[in-house]
Short mmCIF file of C-alpha atoms and ligand atoms in Angstrom, two decimals:
data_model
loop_
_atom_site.label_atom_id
_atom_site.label_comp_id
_atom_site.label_asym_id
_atom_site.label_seq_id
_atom_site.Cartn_x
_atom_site.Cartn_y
_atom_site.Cartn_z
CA UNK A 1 11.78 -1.92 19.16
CA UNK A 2 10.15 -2.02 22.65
CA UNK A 3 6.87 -0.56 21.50
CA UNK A 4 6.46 -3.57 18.67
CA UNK A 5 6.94 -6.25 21.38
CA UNK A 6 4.38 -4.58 23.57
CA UNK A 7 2.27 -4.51 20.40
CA UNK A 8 2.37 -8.54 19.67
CA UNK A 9 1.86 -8.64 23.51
CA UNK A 10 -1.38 -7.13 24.05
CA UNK A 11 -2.51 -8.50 20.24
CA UNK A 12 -1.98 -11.52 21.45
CA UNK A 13 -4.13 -11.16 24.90
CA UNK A 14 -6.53 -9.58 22.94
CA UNK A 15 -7.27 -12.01 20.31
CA UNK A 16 -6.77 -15.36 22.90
CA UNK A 17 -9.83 -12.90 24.89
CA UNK A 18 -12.12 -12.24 22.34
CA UNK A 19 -11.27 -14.29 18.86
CA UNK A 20 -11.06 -17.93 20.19
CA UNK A 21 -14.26 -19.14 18.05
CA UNK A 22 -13.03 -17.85 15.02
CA UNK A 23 -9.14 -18.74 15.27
CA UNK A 24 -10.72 -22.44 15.20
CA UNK A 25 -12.70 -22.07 12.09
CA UNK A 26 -9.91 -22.19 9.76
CA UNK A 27 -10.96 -20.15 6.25
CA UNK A 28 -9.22 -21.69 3.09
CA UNK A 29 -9.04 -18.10 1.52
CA UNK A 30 -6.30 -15.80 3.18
CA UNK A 31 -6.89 -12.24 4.92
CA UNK A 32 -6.53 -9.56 2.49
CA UNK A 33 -5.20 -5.98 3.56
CA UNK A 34 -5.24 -3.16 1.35
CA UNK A 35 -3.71 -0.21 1.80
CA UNK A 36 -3.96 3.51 0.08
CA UNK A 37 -1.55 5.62 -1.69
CA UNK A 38 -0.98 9.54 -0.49
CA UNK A 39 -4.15 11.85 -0.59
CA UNK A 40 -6.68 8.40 -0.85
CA UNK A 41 -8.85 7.28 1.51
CA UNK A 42 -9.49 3.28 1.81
CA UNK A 43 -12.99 3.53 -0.14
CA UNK A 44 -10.62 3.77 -3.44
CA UNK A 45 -11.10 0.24 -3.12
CA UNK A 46 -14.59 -0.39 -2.01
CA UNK A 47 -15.29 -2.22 -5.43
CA UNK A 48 -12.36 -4.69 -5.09
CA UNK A 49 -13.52 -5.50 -1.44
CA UNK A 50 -16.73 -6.23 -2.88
CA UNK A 51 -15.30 -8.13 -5.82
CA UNK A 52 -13.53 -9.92 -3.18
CA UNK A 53 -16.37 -10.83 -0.56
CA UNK A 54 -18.29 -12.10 -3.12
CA UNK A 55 -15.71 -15.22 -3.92
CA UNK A 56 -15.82 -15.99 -0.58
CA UNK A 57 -12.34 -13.75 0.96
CA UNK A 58 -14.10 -13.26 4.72
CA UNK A 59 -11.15 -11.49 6.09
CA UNK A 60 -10.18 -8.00 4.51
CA UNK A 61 -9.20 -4.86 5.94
CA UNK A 62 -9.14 -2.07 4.07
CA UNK A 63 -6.72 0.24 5.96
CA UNK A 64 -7.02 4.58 6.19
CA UNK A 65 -4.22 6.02 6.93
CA UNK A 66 -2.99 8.33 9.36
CA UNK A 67 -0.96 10.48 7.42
CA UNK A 68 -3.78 10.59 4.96
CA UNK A 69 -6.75 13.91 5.89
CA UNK A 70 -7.28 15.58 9.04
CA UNK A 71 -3.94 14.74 11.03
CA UNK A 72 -1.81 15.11 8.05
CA UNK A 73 0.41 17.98 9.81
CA UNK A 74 1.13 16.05 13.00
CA UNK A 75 2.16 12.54 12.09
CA UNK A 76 5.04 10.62 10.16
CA UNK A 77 5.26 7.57 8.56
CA UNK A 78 5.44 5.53 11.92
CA UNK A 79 1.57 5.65 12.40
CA UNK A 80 1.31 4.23 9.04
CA UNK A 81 3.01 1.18 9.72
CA UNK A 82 1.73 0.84 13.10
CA UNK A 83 -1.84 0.75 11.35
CA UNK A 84 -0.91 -1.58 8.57
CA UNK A 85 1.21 -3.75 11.03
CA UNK A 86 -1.86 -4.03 13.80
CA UNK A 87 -4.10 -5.28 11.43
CA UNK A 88 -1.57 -7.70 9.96
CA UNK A 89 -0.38 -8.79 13.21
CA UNK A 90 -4.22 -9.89 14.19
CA UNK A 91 -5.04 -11.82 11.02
CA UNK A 92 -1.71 -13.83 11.52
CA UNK A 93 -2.27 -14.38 15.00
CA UNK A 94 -5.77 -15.50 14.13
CA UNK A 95 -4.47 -17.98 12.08
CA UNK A 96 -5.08 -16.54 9.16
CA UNK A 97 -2.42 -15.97 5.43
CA UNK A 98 -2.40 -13.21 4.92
CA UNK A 99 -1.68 -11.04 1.14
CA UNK A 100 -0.95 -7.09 1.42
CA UNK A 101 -1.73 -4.46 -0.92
CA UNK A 102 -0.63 -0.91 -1.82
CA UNK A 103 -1.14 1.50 -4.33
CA UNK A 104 1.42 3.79 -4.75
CA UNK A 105 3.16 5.41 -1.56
CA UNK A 106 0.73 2.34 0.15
CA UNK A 107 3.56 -0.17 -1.31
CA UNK A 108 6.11 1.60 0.87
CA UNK A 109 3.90 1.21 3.49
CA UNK A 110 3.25 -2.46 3.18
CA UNK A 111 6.47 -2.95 2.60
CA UNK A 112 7.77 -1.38 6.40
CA UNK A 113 5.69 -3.05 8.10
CA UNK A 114 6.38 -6.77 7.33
CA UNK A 115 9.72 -5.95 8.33
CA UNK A 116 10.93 -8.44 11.47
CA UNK A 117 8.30 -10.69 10.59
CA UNK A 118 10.13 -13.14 7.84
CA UNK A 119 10.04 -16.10 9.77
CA UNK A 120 6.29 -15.77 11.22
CA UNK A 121 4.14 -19.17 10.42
CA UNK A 122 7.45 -20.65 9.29
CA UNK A 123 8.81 -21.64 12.49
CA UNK A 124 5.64 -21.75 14.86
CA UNK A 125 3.84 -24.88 16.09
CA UNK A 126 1.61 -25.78 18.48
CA UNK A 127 -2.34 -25.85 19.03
CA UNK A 128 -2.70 -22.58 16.93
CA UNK A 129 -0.07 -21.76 14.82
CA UNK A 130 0.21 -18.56 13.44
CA UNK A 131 -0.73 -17.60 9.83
CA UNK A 132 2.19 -16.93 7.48
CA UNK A 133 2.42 -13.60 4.83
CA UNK A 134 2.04 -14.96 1.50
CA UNK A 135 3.35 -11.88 0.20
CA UNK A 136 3.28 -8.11 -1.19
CA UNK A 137 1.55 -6.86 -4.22
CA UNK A 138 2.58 -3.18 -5.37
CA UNK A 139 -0.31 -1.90 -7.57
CA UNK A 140 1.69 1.08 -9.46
CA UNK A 141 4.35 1.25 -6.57
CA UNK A 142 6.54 4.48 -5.22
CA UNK A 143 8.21 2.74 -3.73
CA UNK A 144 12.04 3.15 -1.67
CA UNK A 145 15.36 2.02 -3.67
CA UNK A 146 17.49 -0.57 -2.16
CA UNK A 147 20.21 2.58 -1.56
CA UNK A 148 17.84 3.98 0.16
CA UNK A 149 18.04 1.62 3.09
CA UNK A 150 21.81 0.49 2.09
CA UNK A 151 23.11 4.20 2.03
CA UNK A 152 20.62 6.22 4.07
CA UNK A 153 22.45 9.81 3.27
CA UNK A 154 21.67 8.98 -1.10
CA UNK A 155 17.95 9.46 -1.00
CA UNK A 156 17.08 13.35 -1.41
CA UNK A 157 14.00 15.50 -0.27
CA UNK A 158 10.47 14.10 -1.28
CA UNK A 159 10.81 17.81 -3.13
CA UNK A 160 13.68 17.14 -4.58
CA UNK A 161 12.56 13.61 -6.13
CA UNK A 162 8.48 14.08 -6.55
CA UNK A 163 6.50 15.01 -9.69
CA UNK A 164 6.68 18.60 -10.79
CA UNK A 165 2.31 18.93 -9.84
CA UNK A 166 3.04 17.67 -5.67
CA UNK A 167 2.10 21.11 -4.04
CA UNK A 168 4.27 21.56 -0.48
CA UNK A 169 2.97 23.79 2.22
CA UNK A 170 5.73 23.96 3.95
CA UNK A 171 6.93 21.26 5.81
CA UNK A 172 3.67 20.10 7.09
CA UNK A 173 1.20 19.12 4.10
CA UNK A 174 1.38 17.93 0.72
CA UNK A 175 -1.27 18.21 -1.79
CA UNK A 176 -1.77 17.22 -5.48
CA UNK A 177 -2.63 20.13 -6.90
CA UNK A 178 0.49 22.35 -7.71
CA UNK A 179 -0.38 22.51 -11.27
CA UNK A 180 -3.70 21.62 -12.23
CA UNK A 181 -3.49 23.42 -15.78
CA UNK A 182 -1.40 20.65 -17.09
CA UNK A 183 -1.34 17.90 -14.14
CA UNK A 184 -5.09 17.85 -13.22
CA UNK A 185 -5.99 14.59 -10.83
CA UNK A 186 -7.99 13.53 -13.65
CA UNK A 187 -4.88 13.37 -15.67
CA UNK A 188 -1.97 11.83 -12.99
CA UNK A 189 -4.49 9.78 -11.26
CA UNK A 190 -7.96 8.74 -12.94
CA UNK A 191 -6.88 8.99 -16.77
CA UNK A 192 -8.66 6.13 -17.63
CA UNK A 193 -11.70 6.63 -15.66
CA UNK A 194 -14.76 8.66 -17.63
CA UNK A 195 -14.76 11.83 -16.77
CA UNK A 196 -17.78 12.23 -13.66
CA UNK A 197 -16.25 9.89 -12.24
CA UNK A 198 -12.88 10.80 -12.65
CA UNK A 199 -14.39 14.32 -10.88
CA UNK A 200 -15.84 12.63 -8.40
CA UNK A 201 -12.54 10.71 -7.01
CA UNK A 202 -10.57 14.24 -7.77
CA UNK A 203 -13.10 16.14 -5.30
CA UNK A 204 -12.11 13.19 -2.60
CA UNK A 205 -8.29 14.01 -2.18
CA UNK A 206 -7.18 15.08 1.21
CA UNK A 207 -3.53 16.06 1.74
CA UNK A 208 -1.14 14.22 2.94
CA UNK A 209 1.53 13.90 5.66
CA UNK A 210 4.82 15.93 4.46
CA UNK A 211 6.88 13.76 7.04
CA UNK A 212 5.70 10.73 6.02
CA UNK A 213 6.20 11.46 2.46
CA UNK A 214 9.94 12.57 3.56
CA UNK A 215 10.82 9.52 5.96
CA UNK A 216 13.45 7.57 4.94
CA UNK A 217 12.40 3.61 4.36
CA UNK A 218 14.48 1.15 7.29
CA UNK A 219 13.52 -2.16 5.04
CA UNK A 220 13.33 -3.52 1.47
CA UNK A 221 11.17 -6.50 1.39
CA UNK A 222 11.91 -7.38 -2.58
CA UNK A 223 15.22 -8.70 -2.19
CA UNK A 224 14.64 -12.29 -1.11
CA UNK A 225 13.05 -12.27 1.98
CA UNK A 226 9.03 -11.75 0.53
CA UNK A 227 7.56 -12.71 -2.42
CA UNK A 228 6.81 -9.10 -3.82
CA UNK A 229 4.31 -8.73 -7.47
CA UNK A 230 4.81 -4.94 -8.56
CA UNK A 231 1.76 -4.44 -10.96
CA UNK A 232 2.49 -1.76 -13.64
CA UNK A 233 -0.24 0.21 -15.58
CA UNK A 234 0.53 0.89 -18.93
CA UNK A 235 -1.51 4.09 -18.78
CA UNK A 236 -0.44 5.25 -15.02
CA UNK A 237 0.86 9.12 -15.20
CA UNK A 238 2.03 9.37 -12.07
CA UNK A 239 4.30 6.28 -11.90
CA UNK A 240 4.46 5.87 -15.76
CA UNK A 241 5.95 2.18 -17.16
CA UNK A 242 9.58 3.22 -17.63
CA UNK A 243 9.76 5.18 -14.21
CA UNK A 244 8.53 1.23 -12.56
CA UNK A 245 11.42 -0.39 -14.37
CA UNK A 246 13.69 1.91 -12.66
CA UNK A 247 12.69 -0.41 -9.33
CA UNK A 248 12.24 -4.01 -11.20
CA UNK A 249 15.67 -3.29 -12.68
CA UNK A 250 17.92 -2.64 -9.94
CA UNK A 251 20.27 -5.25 -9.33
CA UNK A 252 19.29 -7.02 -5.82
CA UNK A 253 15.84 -6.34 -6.90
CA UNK A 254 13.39 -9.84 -6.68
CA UNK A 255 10.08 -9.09 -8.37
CA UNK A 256 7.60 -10.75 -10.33
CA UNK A 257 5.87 -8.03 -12.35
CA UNK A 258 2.47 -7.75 -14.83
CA UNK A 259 1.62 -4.99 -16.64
CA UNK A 260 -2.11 -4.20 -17.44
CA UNK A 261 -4.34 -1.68 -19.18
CA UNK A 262 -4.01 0.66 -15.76
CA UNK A 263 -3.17 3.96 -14.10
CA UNK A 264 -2.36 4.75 -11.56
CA UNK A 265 -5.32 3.84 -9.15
CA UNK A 266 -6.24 0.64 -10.92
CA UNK A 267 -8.97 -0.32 -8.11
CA UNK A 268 -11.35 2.51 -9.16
CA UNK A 269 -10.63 2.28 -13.09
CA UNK A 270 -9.85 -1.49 -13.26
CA UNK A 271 -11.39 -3.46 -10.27
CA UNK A 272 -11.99 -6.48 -11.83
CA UNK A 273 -8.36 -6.86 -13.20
CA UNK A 274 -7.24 -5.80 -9.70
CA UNK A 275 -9.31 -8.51 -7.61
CA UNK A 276 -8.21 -11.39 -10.19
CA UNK A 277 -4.48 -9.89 -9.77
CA UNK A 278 -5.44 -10.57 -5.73
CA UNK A 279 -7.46 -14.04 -6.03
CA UNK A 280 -4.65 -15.42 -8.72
CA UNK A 281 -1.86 -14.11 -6.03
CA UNK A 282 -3.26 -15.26 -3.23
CA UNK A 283 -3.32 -19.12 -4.94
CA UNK A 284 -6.60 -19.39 -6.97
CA UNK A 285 -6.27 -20.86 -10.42
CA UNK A 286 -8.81 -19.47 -13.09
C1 LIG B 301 13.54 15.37 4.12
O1 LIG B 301 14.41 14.24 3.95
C2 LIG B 301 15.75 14.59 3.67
C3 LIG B 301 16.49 13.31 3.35
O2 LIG B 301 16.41 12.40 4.41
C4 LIG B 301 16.32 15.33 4.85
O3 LIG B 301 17.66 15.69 4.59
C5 LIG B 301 15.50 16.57 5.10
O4 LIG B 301 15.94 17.20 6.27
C6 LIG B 301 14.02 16.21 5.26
N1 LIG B 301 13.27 17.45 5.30
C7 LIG B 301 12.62 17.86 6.39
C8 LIG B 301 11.99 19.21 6.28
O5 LIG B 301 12.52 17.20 7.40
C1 LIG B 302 2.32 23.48 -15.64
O1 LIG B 302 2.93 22.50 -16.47
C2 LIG B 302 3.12 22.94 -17.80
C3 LIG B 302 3.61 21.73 -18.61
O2 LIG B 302 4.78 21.19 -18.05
C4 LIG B 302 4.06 24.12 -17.83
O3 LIG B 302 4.22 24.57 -19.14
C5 LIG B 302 3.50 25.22 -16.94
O4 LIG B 302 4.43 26.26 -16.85
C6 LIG B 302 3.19 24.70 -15.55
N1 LIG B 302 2.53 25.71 -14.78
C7 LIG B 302 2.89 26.00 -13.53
C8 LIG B 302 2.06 27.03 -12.84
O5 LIG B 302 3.84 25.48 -12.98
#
């Protein structure tokens, strides 16, 4: 991959430019990158960045992504990672340890673009040493099957395989709302929010990317090579308890898991919860 050499490349010049003060004021708490599911925006987790900040995490970057809103028709899931993996690449090289987080189609995200970078921190030495990835947490996951990236040709269309409400316009966009009768956002994604608020997230949603809903995942980072916490919520609708153990069981498959009183976007309706998942991750003891 020419284009992610060039990328650590002109990090790199860009940080030794214009970061030098910081990379020498080593933080104890690690950078914290959080990433969206389809159809969300990075303020779903506004609280938890708050939450966050206030015990002291410095470094957080809450990530929007590309396939998320207004250029939803003309990008894949390549932009994605490129977005999660810049950010990542710049807290490591800054010295920091770093923890990523997804909701949802977010976890596949995270999970593509740590890929290559297994032995980062482990191996480095010198003056400033690169920070290492502490690992992956998967906050109600959809996440890619270990087939999917061992036998390319066995994972079908996104239409094929989604829920029965994902509304496709065409090729291009994907929406939420193919049946709002019986699969209202309110319902698949905020059930446990109260109900103005739950409106308020619902009139937020922006399509979403059909190609990057459709690409095929090139990595699995659960098998070994990451440490990888797939939170499941108990009251999630859209990935419901039994659908996550499909993932946790398959054989290959290396997670530690917790299951809380969630749904599916646990930042809005349990934020607390969700930052003590993050702080107790990331190495705190309370
Ligand atoms: C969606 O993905 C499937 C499986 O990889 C592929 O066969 C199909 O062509 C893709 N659909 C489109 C419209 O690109
Ligand atoms: C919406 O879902 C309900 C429950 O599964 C089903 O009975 C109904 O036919 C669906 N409506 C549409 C428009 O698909």
């Amino acid at each position: 991959m020419a284009s992610y050499k060039a990328l650590v490349l002109l990090v790199t010049l860009f940080l030794s430019i214009f970061s030098s003060a910081e990379a020498q004021t080593a933080p104890d708490k690690p950078a914290i990158i959080l990433v969206p599911g389809a159809f969300h925006k990075a303020s779903v987790y506004d609280q938890v960045k708050q939450l966050l900040n206030e015990v002291d995490y410095n470094h957080i970057d809450a990530i929007d992504l590309p396939s998320v809103g207004s250029l939803a028709s003309y990008v894949d899931r390549e932009p994605d990672i490129i977005a999660v993996r810049l950010a990542l690449l710049a807290r490591l090289l800054q010295g920091h340890n770093v923890v990523l987080v997804g909701n949802s189609y977010g976890a596949t995200v995270i999970g593509e673009a740590v890929s290559g970078l297994q032995s980062v921190g482990k191996l480095a030495s010198g003056p400033s040493p690169p920070g290492r990835i502490l690992g992956l947490i998967m906050l109600s996951g959809f996440i890619p099957y270990i087939t999917e990236v061992s036998q390319p040709d066995s994972r079908p269309d996104i239409r094929v395989i989604s829920p029965s409400w994902f509304r496709f316009e065409n090729t291009d966009r994907v929406y939420w709302n193919g049946n709002t009768t019986a699969f209202p956002p309110q319902k698949t994604f905020y059930d446990l929010l109260p109900t103005t608020q739950a409106d308020y997230w619902s009139c937020k949603l922006v399509p979403s990317s059909f190609h990057a809903l459709n690409a095929t995942a090139t990595y699995i980072p659960y098998t070994g090579d990451f440490r990888c916490l797939f939170v499941i919520g108990e009251q999630d609708n859209s990935v419901p308890p039994a659908f996550a153990q499909t993932y946790i069981d398959q054989p290959g498959a290396k997670f530690e898991t917790l299951t809380i009183d969630g749904d599916h976007v646990p930042m809005l309706s349990r934020p607390d919860v969700t930052a003590d998942i993050i702080r107790r991750f990331a190495g705190e003891k309370f």
